[in-house]
PDB file of C-alpha atoms in Angstrom:
ATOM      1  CA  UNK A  17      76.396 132.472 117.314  1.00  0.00           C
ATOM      2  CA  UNK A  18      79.735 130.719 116.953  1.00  0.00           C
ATOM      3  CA  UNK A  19      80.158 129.742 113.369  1.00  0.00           C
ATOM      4  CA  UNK A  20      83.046 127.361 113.549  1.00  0.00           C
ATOM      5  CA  UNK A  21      82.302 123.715 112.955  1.00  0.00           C
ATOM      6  CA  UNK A  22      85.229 122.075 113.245  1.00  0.00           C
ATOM      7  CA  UNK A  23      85.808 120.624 117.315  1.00  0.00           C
ATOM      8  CA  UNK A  24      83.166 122.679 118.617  1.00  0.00           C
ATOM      9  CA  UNK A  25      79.920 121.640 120.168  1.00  0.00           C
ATOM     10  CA  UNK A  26      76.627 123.253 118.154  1.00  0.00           C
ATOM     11  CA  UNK A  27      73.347 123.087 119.045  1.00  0.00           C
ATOM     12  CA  UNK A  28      72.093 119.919 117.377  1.00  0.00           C
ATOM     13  CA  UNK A  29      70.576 120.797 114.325  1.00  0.00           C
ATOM     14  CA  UNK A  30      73.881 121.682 113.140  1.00  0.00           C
ATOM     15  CA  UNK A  31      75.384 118.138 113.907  1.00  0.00           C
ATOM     16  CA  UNK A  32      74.512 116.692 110.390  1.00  0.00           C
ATOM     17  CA  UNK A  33      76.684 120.036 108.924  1.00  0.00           C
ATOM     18  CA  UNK A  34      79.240 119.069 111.344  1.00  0.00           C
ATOM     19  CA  UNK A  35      79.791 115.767 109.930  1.00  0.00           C
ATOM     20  CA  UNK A  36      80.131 117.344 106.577  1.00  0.00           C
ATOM     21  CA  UNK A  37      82.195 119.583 107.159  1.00  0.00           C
ATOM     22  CA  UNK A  38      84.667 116.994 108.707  1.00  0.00           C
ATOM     23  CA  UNK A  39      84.243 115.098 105.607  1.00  0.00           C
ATOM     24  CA  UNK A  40      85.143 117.177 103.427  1.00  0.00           C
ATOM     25  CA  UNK A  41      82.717 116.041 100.924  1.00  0.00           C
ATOM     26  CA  UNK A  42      81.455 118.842  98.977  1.00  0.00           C
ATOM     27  CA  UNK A  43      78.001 117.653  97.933  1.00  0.00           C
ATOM     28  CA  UNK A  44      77.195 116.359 101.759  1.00  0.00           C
ATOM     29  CA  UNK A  45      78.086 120.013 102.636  1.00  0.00           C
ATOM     30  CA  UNK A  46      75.864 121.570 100.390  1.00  0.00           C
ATOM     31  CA  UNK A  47      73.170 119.165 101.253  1.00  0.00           C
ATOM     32  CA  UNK A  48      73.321 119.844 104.802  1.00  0.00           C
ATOM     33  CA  UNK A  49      73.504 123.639 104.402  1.00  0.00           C
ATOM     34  CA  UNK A  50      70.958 123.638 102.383  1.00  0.00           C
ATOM     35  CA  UNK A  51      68.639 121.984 104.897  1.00  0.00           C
ATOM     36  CA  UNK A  52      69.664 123.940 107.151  1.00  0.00           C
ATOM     37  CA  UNK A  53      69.151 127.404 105.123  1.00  0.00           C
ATOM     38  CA  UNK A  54      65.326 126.017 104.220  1.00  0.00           C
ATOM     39  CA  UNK A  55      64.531 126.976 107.596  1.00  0.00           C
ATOM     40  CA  UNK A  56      66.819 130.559 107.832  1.00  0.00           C
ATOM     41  CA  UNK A  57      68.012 132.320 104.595  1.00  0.00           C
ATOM     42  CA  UNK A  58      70.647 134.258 106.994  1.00  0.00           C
ATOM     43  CA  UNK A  59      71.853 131.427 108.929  1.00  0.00           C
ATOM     44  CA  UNK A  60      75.658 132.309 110.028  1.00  0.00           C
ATOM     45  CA  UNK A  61      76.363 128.624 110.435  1.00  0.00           C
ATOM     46  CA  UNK A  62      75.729 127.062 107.350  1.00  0.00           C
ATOM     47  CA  UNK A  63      76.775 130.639 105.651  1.00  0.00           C
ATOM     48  CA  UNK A  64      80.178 130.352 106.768  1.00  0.00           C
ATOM     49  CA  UNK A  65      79.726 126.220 105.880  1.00  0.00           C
ATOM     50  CA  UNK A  66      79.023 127.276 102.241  1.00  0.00           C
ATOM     51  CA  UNK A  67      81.571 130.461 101.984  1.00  0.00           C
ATOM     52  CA  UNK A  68      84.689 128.146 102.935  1.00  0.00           C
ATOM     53  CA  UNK A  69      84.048 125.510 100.625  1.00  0.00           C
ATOM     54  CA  UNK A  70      83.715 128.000  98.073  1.00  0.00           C
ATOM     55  CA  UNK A  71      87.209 129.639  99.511  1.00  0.00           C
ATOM     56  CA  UNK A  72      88.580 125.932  98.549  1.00  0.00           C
ATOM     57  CA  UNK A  73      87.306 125.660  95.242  1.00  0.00           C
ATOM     58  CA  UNK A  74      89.210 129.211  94.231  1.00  0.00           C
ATOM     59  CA  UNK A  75      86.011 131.034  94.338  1.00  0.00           C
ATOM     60  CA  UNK A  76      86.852 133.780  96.916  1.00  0.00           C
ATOM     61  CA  UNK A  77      84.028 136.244  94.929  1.00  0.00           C
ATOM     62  CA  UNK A  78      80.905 133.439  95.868  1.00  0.00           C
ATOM     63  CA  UNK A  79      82.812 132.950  99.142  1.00  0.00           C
ATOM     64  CA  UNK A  80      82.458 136.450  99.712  1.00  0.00           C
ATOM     65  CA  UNK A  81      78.527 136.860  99.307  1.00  0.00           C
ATOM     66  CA  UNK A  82      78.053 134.457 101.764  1.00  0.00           C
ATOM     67  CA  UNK A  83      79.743 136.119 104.356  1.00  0.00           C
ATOM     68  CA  UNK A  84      78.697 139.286 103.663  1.00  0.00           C
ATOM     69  CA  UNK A  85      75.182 137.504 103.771  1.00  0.00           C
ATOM     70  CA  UNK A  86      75.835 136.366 106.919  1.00  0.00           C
ATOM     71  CA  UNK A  87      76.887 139.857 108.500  1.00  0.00           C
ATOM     72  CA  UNK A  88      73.043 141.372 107.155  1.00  0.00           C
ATOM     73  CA  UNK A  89      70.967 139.345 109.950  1.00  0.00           C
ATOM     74  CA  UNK A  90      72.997 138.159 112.608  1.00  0.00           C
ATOM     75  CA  UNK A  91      75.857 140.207 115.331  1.00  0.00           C
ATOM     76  CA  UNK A  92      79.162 140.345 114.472  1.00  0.00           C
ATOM     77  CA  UNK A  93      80.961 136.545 114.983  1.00  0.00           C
ATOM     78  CA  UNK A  94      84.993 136.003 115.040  1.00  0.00           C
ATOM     79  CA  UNK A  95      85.189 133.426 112.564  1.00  0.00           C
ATOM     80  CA  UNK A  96      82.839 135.463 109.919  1.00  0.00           C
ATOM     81  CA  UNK A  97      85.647 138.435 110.392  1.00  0.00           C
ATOM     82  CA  UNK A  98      88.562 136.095 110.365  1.00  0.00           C
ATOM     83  CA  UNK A  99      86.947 134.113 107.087  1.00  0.00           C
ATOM     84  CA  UNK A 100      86.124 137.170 105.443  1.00  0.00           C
ATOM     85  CA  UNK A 101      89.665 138.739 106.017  1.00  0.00           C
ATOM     86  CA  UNK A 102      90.662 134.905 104.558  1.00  0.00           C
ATOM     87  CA  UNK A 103      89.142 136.043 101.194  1.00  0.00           C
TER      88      UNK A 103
END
């Protein structure tokens, strides 16, 4: 599963965490990953969603969970290694 949000195409039920993300808002963010994480505790997407806007509000430790939550359930993805080598 590709985790990267930004100018990618996602299967659809990531679209509203898309938008989101390209907002930049933080509360539509967590919204949307949340949503999304109702249905799968381990999903990478909304994971690595969560863990970078953590990374931006100087919270590398939180940031850092997430990831490494990530990794438990799902194969290895490039932008999980390169986010968690970010932190």
């Amino acid at each position: 599963v590709d985790t990267n949000l930004r100018g990618r195409s996602l299967d659809a039920k990531y679209a509203p965490l898309g938008k989101a993300v390209r907002s930049g808002k933080s509360d539509a963010i967590i919204a949307e990953a949340s949503k999304v994480l109702s249905g799968n505790q381990y999903d990478p997407v909304a994971l690595n969603a969560l863990a970078l806007l953590y990374l931006r509000r100087g919270k590398p430790g939180a940031a850092k969970l997430l990831i490494n939550k990530a990794f438990e359930k799902n194969p290895p993805s490039a932008a999980l290694h390169n986010h968690l080598g970010a932190i």
